[in-house]
Amino acid sequence: MKSVNINAMKIKRIFALILVLCLAAGCFTGCQQEETPDATTASGNGDKNTIPENVDYVAQTKLDMNSDTLKLEVTVRSYIDGDTTHFNVPHDVSDNGVLKARYLCVNTPESTGKIEEWGKKASNFTKEKLKSASSIIIESNDGKWNADSTGGRYLVWVWYKPADGNDYRCLNLELIQNGLSISCGTVAERYGQVATDAFQQAKAQKLHVFSNEDDPDFYYGDAYEIDLKGLRTNIALYENTTVAFEGVVTNNFNNSVYVESYDAETDMYYGVSVYYGFETGELLNNLKVGNMVRVVGSVQYYEAGGTWQISDVSYREFKPDDPTNTVMLSSGHEAGNRLTAPDLFANGTVEVEVLSDISGEETETKTFKYADLCMSTTISMENLYVSEIYTTNNGGDSDGAMTLTCIAEGGVEIDVRTAVLYDENGEMISAADYRYKTINVTGVVDYFSGSYQIKVFNADAITVQE
């Protein structure tokens, strides 16, 4: 009897062990399976058993040229970012011939102002599709062109015909379907339902912004990623903050370089002075004139000059992948040297949409002096008559530097400040070479003693008219 009980216990233990192993195996198998997306949300039809794995919503959606929406064939004026493009349009549509288009139902990560993960990917995606298109059509959501909340942009559907295709494809939907939009509008929009379906599919497939993977075009570190427009238009907001931005090195003078970048939205260059001090080695190679660079440094107010600059830049040669490095991205670039009207420089103002806080979530419109926005950028100016010249002579290294007081058309006064200049024979250039002559100038916008001026670093930057 005792033997029977022992055998029974053994059998029970064997069955228990088998049960545990089965449960463990089931658990393990379940852990390896991906989470099934909510089919009701993905399809919009409530049927959880008929959701296709991969639907090309873009190919299924056709442009109806006979609908009551407005349609217009356009060309690109300028590429802004993933969800904003400026198009050339007839003057009866826009007085200045430009329509600033905001893509309906699309909100791509930022690639202007504050730089966000996948923002550059979305921006490049839009640019590549439109640049290679044989035709582009913009479509309104209803029977009129509707402005967005800013009043300066219009909400549109953007259709493009690939060079090797016959049908138009909706770029709005394509951005959404590829996981490059963080939202998809509402089903009330003209293509709102298909946009919602494409959005849910991109989420289920974990594409790009939904991938939980690192963006290969984004730098992960402690620096605040921003562009020079975002920095220049609200620079006090970032005082003592470590920022990272990209731009072209245009000049190197007095242990500093000037870095600028072009912004298509405002059709302006924005720049800043970067102080490298007495750093040597690879950092100086990276900061050569003509290089496109990624600068990482601290925003500081330079009391002596009354201007802002970036300092604390460095390059760790033994840590080339360190995100705090200031690095060269490419070479062979040229300065903007924007030809500028003297009156615009001296008296002009510009309205710009700027970030209103460091989070980058809110914007506001501010009015700036034109010259203030041009600080540290390269400009050129023509037909300046030199009426007076002050030459520095205080026993220092700047002896021989000059300030040229110039009169432009309309009596506008422009100051040109030079470094110590030498001619091709190594002889110092003096006031006699410029006084009472008409000149053309190329230099960097600077601020000194309460006024904006053009700063010149070499003799080639000033041309005397015959």
Coordinates of C-alpha atoms in Angstrom, one line a residue:
M1 CA 0.0 0.0 0.0
K2 CA 2.8 2.3 0.9
S3 CA 4.5 1.5 -2.5
V4 CA 1.3 2.4 -4.4
N5 CA 1.1 5.8 -2.6
I6 CA 4.7 6.6 -3.5
N7 CA 4.1 5.7 -7.2
A8 CA 1.0 7.9 -7.2
M9 CA 2.9 10.8 -5.8
K10 CA 5.6 10.3 -8.5
I11 CA 3.0 10.3 -11.2
K12 CA 1.5 13.5 -9.8
R13 CA 4.9 15.2 -9.7
I14 CA 5.6 14.2 -13.3
F15 CA 2.2 15.7 -14.5
A16 CA 2.9 18.8 -12.5
L17 CA 6.3 19.2 -14.0
I18 CA 4.9 18.7 -17.5
L19 CA 2.2 21.4 -16.8
V20 CA 4.8 23.8 -15.6
L21 CA 7.0 23.3 -18.7
C22 CA 3.9 23.8 -20.9
L23 CA 3.0 27.0 -19.2
A24 CA 6.6 28.2 -19.4
A25 CA 6.8 27.4 -23.1
G26 CA 3.5 29.2 -23.8
C27 CA 4.7 32.2 -21.8
F28 CA 8.0 32.3 -23.7
T29 CA 6.2 32.0 -27.1
G30 CA 3.9 34.9 -26.1
C31 CA 6.9 37.1 -25.2
Q32 CA 8.4 36.7 -28.6
Q33 CA 5.2 37.8 -30.4
E34 CA 4.8 41.5 -31.3
E35 CA 1.8 43.3 -29.9
T36 CA -1.1 43.0 -32.3
P37 CA -2.3 46.5 -33.3
D38 CA -5.8 47.5 -32.4
A39 CA -7.6 46.5 -35.6
T40 CA -10.6 48.6 -34.9
T41 CA -8.4 51.8 -34.8
A42 CA -6.3 50.7 -37.7
S43 CA -9.1 50.1 -40.1
G44 CA -11.8 52.5 -39.0
N45 CA -14.4 49.8 -39.8
G46 CA -14.6 47.9 -36.5
D47 CA -13.7 44.5 -38.0
K48 CA -10.7 43.1 -36.1
N49 CA -10.3 40.1 -38.4
T50 CA -10.1 41.8 -41.9
I51 CA -7.3 44.3 -41.4
P52 CA -4.7 44.0 -44.2
E53 CA -1.1 43.9 -43.1
N54 CA 0.2 46.5 -45.5
V55 CA -2.1 48.8 -47.6
D56 CA -0.7 51.4 -50.0
Y57 CA -3.2 54.1 -49.2
V58 CA -1.4 56.5 -51.4
A59 CA -1.8 54.4 -54.5
Q60 CA -5.4 53.8 -53.7
T61 CA -6.2 57.6 -53.4
K62 CA -6.7 59.3 -56.7
L63 CA -6.8 63.0 -57.6
D64 CA -10.2 63.9 -58.9
M65 CA -9.8 66.8 -61.3
N66 CA -13.6 67.2 -61.6
S67 CA -14.3 67.8 -57.9
D68 CA -15.4 71.2 -56.7
T69 CA -12.1 71.8 -54.9
L70 CA -9.6 74.4 -56.2
K71 CA -6.6 73.0 -58.0
L72 CA -3.5 74.6 -59.3
E73 CA -0.4 73.4 -61.1
V74 CA 2.6 74.9 -59.4
T75 CA 6.4 74.9 -59.2
V76 CA 8.5 75.0 -56.0
R77 CA 9.8 78.4 -54.9
S78 CA 11.6 77.1 -51.9
Y79 CA 11.7 74.0 -49.7
I80 CA 11.1 74.8 -46.0
D81 CA 10.6 71.6 -44.1
G82 CA 8.6 68.4 -44.1
D83 CA 5.2 69.9 -44.0
T84 CA 5.7 73.4 -45.5
T85 CA 6.7 74.4 -49.0
H86 CA 6.6 77.7 -50.9
F87 CA 5.1 77.4 -54.4
N88 CA 5.2 79.8 -57.3
V89 CA 1.6 80.8 -58.2
P90 CA -0.1 83.3 -60.5
H91 CA -0.5 86.8 -59.1
D92 CA -4.3 86.5 -59.1
V93 CA -3.8 83.8 -56.4
S94 CA -1.2 85.6 -54.4
D95 CA -0.1 89.3 -54.8
N96 CA 3.6 88.4 -54.6
G97 CA 3.4 85.3 -56.7
V98 CA 4.2 82.9 -53.8
L99 CA 1.8 80.6 -51.9
K100 CA 3.2 79.4 -48.6
A101 CA 1.7 75.9 -48.3
R102 CA 1.0 74.1 -45.1
Y103 CA 0.3 70.4 -45.7
L104 CA -3.2 69.4 -44.5
C105 CA -3.4 66.6 -41.9
V106 CA 0.4 66.5 -41.6
N107 CA 2.6 67.5 -38.7
T108 CA 6.2 66.4 -39.3
P109 CA 8.9 66.8 -36.6
E110 CA 10.7 70.2 -36.7
S111 CA 13.7 70.8 -38.9
T112 CA 13.7 74.6 -38.6
G113 CA 13.9 76.5 -35.3
K114 CA 14.1 73.7 -32.8
I115 CA 15.5 70.5 -34.5
E116 CA 13.7 67.3 -33.6
E117 CA 14.3 63.6 -34.2
W118 CA 13.2 62.6 -37.8
G119 CA 12.7 66.2 -38.7
K120 CA 15.6 66.2 -41.3
K121 CA 14.3 62.8 -42.7
A122 CA 10.8 64.3 -43.2
S123 CA 12.2 67.5 -44.8
N124 CA 14.5 65.6 -47.2
F125 CA 11.6 63.2 -48.0
T126 CA 9.4 66.1 -49.1
K127 CA 12.2 67.8 -51.0
E128 CA 13.2 64.6 -52.9
K129 CA 9.7 63.8 -54.0
L130 CA 8.9 67.3 -55.3
K131 CA 12.4 67.9 -56.8
S132 CA 12.1 64.8 -59.0
A133 CA 8.4 65.3 -59.9
S134 CA 7.3 66.0 -63.5
S135 CA 4.3 67.9 -62.3
I136 CA 2.9 69.3 -58.9
I137 CA -0.7 70.2 -58.2
I138 CA -2.0 71.8 -55.0
E139 CA -5.6 71.2 -54.0
S140 CA -7.8 73.1 -51.5
N141 CA -9.8 71.2 -48.9
D142 CA -13.0 72.7 -50.3
G143 CA -14.0 75.4 -52.8
K144 CA -11.6 78.1 -51.6
W145 CA -8.0 78.5 -50.4
N146 CA -8.0 78.4 -46.6
A147 CA -5.4 80.1 -44.5
D148 CA -3.9 78.4 -41.4
S149 CA -3.9 79.9 -37.9
T150 CA -1.0 82.2 -38.7
G151 CA -2.8 83.8 -41.6
G152 CA 0.3 83.7 -43.7
R153 CA 0.1 80.1 -45.0
Y154 CA -2.5 78.1 -46.8
L155 CA -3.7 74.6 -46.0
V156 CA -3.5 72.4 -49.0
W157 CA -3.2 68.9 -50.3
V158 CA 0.0 68.4 -52.4
W159 CA 0.0 66.1 -55.3
Y160 CA 3.0 65.2 -57.4
K161 CA 3.5 63.1 -60.5
P162 CA 6.8 61.0 -60.3
A163 CA 9.0 61.4 -63.3
D164 CA 8.5 57.7 -64.2
G165 CA 4.8 57.6 -63.4
N166 CA 1.4 58.5 -64.9
D167 CA -0.7 59.1 -61.7
Y168 CA -0.4 61.8 -59.2
R169 CA 0.4 60.8 -55.6
C170 CA -0.7 62.7 -52.5
L171 CA 2.4 63.7 -50.7
N172 CA 0.4 64.5 -47.5
L173 CA -0.7 60.8 -47.3
E174 CA 2.8 59.6 -48.3
L175 CA 4.4 61.4 -45.4
I176 CA 1.8 59.9 -43.0
Q177 CA 2.0 56.4 -44.5
N178 CA 5.8 56.4 -44.0
G179 CA 5.6 57.3 -40.4
L180 CA 6.9 60.9 -40.8
S181 CA 4.0 62.7 -39.3
I182 CA 3.2 62.8 -35.6
S183 CA -0.5 63.4 -36.2
C184 CA -3.0 63.0 -39.0
G185 CA -5.7 65.7 -38.6
T186 CA -9.4 64.6 -38.4
V187 CA -11.7 62.4 -40.5
A188 CA -13.6 65.6 -41.3
E189 CA -10.9 66.7 -43.8
R190 CA -11.4 65.8 -47.4
Y191 CA -9.0 62.8 -47.2
G192 CA -9.2 62.6 -43.4
Q193 CA -10.4 59.0 -43.1
V194 CA -7.6 57.6 -45.4
A195 CA -5.1 59.8 -43.6
T196 CA -6.3 58.2 -40.3
D197 CA -6.0 54.7 -41.7
A198 CA -2.5 55.4 -43.0
F199 CA -1.5 56.9 -39.7
Q200 CA -2.6 53.9 -37.7
Q201 CA -0.9 51.5 -40.1
A202 CA 2.4 53.4 -39.7
K203 CA 2.1 53.2 -36.0
A204 CA 1.4 49.5 -36.1
Q205 CA 4.4 49.0 -38.4
K206 CA 6.5 51.2 -36.1
L207 CA 7.8 53.3 -38.9
H208 CA 10.2 56.2 -38.3
V209 CA 8.7 58.5 -35.6
F210 CA 6.9 55.4 -34.1
S211 CA 10.0 53.1 -34.3
N212 CA 11.5 53.8 -30.9
E213 CA 14.8 53.7 -32.7
D214 CA 17.5 56.4 -32.9
D215 CA 17.3 58.8 -35.8
P216 CA 20.6 58.5 -37.7
D217 CA 20.5 62.1 -38.7
F218 CA 19.9 63.4 -35.2
Y219 CA 22.6 64.1 -32.6
Y220 CA 21.8 62.7 -29.1
G221 CA 23.4 64.7 -26.3
D222 CA 22.9 67.4 -23.8
A223 CA 23.1 70.3 -26.4
Y224 CA 19.9 72.0 -27.5
E225 CA 19.5 71.3 -31.2
I226 CA 18.5 74.5 -33.1
D227 CA 19.1 76.3 -36.3
L228 CA 20.7 79.7 -36.6
K229 CA 17.4 81.4 -37.4
G230 CA 15.9 80.1 -34.2
L231 CA 18.9 81.1 -32.2
R232 CA 19.4 84.5 -33.7
T233 CA 15.8 85.6 -33.4
N234 CA 15.6 84.9 -29.6
I235 CA 19.2 84.5 -28.6
A236 CA 18.8 85.9 -25.0
L237 CA 16.5 82.9 -24.3
Y238 CA 19.5 80.6 -24.6
E239 CA 22.0 82.5 -22.5
N240 CA 24.4 80.1 -20.7
T241 CA 22.8 77.2 -22.6
T242 CA 24.7 74.7 -24.6
V243 CA 23.4 74.8 -28.2
A244 CA 24.2 72.9 -31.4
F245 CA 23.6 74.3 -34.9
E246 CA 24.9 74.0 -38.5
G247 CA 26.3 76.7 -40.8
V248 CA 29.1 77.8 -43.1
V249 CA 32.3 79.4 -41.8
T250 CA 32.7 82.7 -43.7
N251 CA 35.5 84.6 -42.0
N252 CA 38.2 83.9 -39.4
F253 CA 39.4 86.9 -37.4
N254 CA 40.8 87.6 -33.9
N255 CA 40.3 84.1 -32.5
S256 CA 36.8 83.9 -33.7
V257 CA 35.0 82.7 -36.8
Y258 CA 31.7 83.8 -38.3
V259 CA 29.1 81.1 -39.1
E260 CA 26.0 81.7 -41.1
S261 CA 23.1 79.7 -42.7
Y262 CA 20.3 80.5 -45.1
D263 CA 16.6 80.3 -44.2
A264 CA 14.2 79.9 -47.1
E265 CA 11.1 80.8 -45.0
T266 CA 12.3 84.4 -44.6
D267 CA 14.8 84.5 -47.5
M268 CA 17.5 85.7 -45.1
Y269 CA 20.9 84.6 -43.8
Y270 CA 21.4 84.2 -40.0
G271 CA 24.7 84.2 -38.3
V272 CA 26.7 84.3 -35.1
S273 CA 30.3 84.7 -34.0
V274 CA 32.0 81.6 -32.6
Y275 CA 35.0 82.3 -30.2
Y276 CA 37.5 79.5 -30.3
G277 CA 40.1 81.3 -28.2
F278 CA 43.5 79.7 -28.2
E279 CA 42.4 76.2 -29.2
T280 CA 44.6 74.4 -31.7
G281 CA 44.6 71.1 -33.7
E282 CA 41.7 69.5 -35.3
L283 CA 39.2 72.1 -34.1
L284 CA 40.9 74.8 -36.2
N285 CA 40.8 72.5 -39.2
N286 CA 37.1 72.0 -38.7
L287 CA 36.6 75.8 -38.5
K288 CA 38.2 76.6 -41.8
V289 CA 36.5 79.2 -44.0
G290 CA 34.3 77.4 -46.5
N291 CA 33.5 74.5 -44.3
M292 CA 29.9 73.5 -43.3
V293 CA 30.2 72.8 -39.6
R294 CA 28.2 71.6 -36.7
V295 CA 29.0 73.9 -33.8
V296 CA 28.4 72.9 -30.2
G297 CA 29.0 75.6 -27.6
S298 CA 27.7 78.0 -24.9
V299 CA 25.7 81.1 -25.7
Q300 CA 27.3 84.1 -24.0
Y301 CA 26.9 87.9 -24.1
Y302 CA 30.1 89.7 -25.0
E303 CA 29.9 92.8 -22.8
A304 CA 32.9 94.6 -24.4
G305 CA 31.3 94.4 -27.9
G306 CA 27.7 94.5 -26.9
T307 CA 27.0 91.4 -28.9
W308 CA 26.3 87.7 -28.5
Q309 CA 28.7 84.9 -29.3
I310 CA 29.2 81.2 -28.9
S311 CA 32.1 80.1 -26.7
D312 CA 33.5 76.9 -25.1
V313 CA 33.8 75.0 -28.4
S314 CA 36.1 72.1 -28.6
Y315 CA 37.0 68.9 -30.5
R316 CA 38.1 65.7 -28.6
E317 CA 40.4 63.9 -31.0
F318 CA 40.3 60.7 -29.0
K319 CA 36.5 60.8 -28.9
P320 CA 35.5 61.7 -32.6
D321 CA 31.9 60.5 -32.1
D322 CA 31.4 62.7 -29.0
P323 CA 28.2 64.7 -29.7
T324 CA 29.7 67.7 -27.9
N325 CA 32.4 68.0 -30.6
T326 CA 32.4 70.9 -33.1
V327 CA 32.9 69.0 -36.4
M328 CA 33.1 69.6 -40.1
L329 CA 30.2 68.3 -42.2
S330 CA 31.4 69.2 -45.6
S331 CA 33.7 71.6 -47.4
G332 CA 33.7 73.9 -50.5
H333 CA 30.9 76.3 -49.5
E334 CA 30.7 80.0 -50.1
A335 CA 29.5 82.9 -48.1
G336 CA 26.1 84.4 -48.9
N337 CA 27.4 88.0 -49.4
R338 CA 23.8 89.2 -49.8
L339 CA 23.6 92.4 -51.9
T340 CA 21.8 94.8 -49.6
A341 CA 20.2 98.2 -50.1
P342 CA 21.7 100.8 -47.8
D343 CA 18.2 102.1 -46.8
L344 CA 17.0 98.6 -45.9
F345 CA 20.1 98.0 -43.8
A346 CA 19.9 101.3 -42.0
N347 CA 16.1 101.7 -41.5
G348 CA 14.4 98.4 -42.5
T349 CA 12.3 96.1 -40.3
V350 CA 11.3 92.5 -40.7
E351 CA 8.5 90.4 -39.1
V352 CA 9.5 86.9 -38.2
E353 CA 7.8 84.0 -36.6
V354 CA 10.0 83.0 -33.7
L355 CA 10.1 80.4 -30.9
S356 CA 8.6 82.0 -27.8
D357 CA 10.1 79.5 -25.3
I358 CA 12.9 77.1 -25.1
S359 CA 10.6 74.1 -25.4
G360 CA 10.0 75.0 -29.0
E361 CA 6.3 74.3 -28.7
E362 CA 5.0 77.9 -29.1
T363 CA 5.7 80.6 -31.6
E364 CA 5.0 84.3 -31.9
T365 CA 5.6 87.0 -34.5
K366 CA 8.2 89.7 -33.7
T367 CA 9.4 92.8 -35.5
F368 CA 13.2 93.2 -35.8
K369 CA 15.5 95.8 -37.2
Y370 CA 16.8 94.3 -40.5
A371 CA 20.4 94.9 -39.5
D372 CA 19.9 93.2 -36.2
L373 CA 18.7 90.0 -37.9
C374 CA 21.8 90.2 -40.2
M375 CA 24.3 90.3 -37.3
S376 CA 27.4 88.2 -38.1
T377 CA 26.3 87.4 -41.7
T378 CA 28.0 88.4 -44.8
I379 CA 26.6 91.2 -47.0
S380 CA 27.7 93.4 -49.8
M381 CA 26.8 97.0 -50.6
E382 CA 27.5 99.2 -53.6
N383 CA 28.0 102.8 -54.5
L384 CA 29.1 104.1 -51.1
Y385 CA 30.8 107.5 -51.1
V386 CA 33.5 107.8 -48.4
S387 CA 33.0 111.2 -46.8
E388 CA 35.1 110.8 -43.6
I389 CA 37.7 108.3 -42.3
Y390 CA 38.9 107.8 -38.7
T391 CA 42.1 105.9 -38.3
T392 CA 43.0 104.1 -35.1
N393 CA 46.2 105.3 -33.5
N394 CA 46.5 104.3 -29.9
G395 CA 49.8 102.3 -29.8
G396 CA 48.1 98.9 -30.1
D397 CA 47.8 96.1 -32.6
S398 CA 44.8 97.8 -34.3
D399 CA 46.8 100.9 -35.3
G400 CA 46.0 101.6 -38.9
A401 CA 42.4 100.1 -38.8
M402 CA 39.9 102.5 -40.2
T403 CA 36.2 103.5 -39.8
L404 CA 34.9 104.8 -43.1
T405 CA 31.8 107.0 -42.9
C406 CA 30.0 106.5 -46.2
I407 CA 27.0 108.2 -47.8
A408 CA 24.7 106.1 -50.0
E409 CA 21.9 107.1 -52.3
G410 CA 19.2 109.1 -50.5
G411 CA 21.7 110.4 -47.9
V412 CA 21.8 107.1 -46.0
E413 CA 24.9 106.9 -43.8
I414 CA 26.7 103.6 -43.6
D415 CA 29.8 102.9 -41.4
V416 CA 32.5 100.5 -42.7
R417 CA 35.0 99.3 -40.1
T418 CA 38.2 97.7 -41.4
A419 CA 41.0 95.6 -39.9
V420 CA 44.5 96.8 -40.6
L421 CA 44.6 96.3 -44.4
Y422 CA 47.6 95.6 -46.7
D423 CA 47.9 95.8 -50.4
E424 CA 49.4 93.1 -52.7
N425 CA 52.9 94.4 -52.0
G426 CA 52.5 94.2 -48.2
E427 CA 52.1 97.9 -47.8
M428 CA 49.6 99.2 -45.2
I429 CA 46.6 100.8 -46.9
S430 CA 45.8 104.3 -45.5
A431 CA 42.9 106.7 -45.4
A432 CA 44.2 108.4 -48.6
D433 CA 43.4 105.2 -50.6
Y434 CA 39.6 105.6 -49.8
R435 CA 38.8 109.1 -48.8
Y436 CA 36.4 111.0 -51.2
K437 CA 36.0 107.9 -53.4
T438 CA 33.1 105.7 -54.2
I439 CA 33.5 102.0 -53.1
N440 CA 31.8 98.6 -53.2
V441 CA 32.1 96.6 -50.0
T442 CA 31.8 93.0 -48.9
G443 CA 31.9 92.3 -45.2
V444 CA 30.3 91.0 -42.0
V445 CA 27.5 92.9 -40.1
D446 CA 28.8 94.0 -36.8
Y447 CA 27.6 96.2 -33.9
F448 CA 29.7 98.9 -32.2
S449 CA 29.0 101.8 -30.0
G450 CA 25.3 101.8 -30.5
S451 CA 25.2 101.4 -34.3
Y452 CA 25.4 98.6 -37.0
Q453 CA 28.3 98.6 -39.4
I454 CA 30.0 96.5 -42.0
K455 CA 33.2 94.9 -40.8
V456 CA 36.0 94.3 -43.4
F457 CA 38.9 91.9 -42.9
N458 CA 41.0 92.2 -46.0
A459 CA 41.7 94.7 -48.8
D460 CA 40.0 92.5 -51.5
A461 CA 36.7 93.2 -49.8
I462 CA 36.7 96.9 -50.8
T463 CA 36.7 97.9 -54.5
V464 CA 37.2 101.5 -55.5
Q465 CA 35.2 102.5 -58.4
E466 CA 37.1 104.2 -61.3

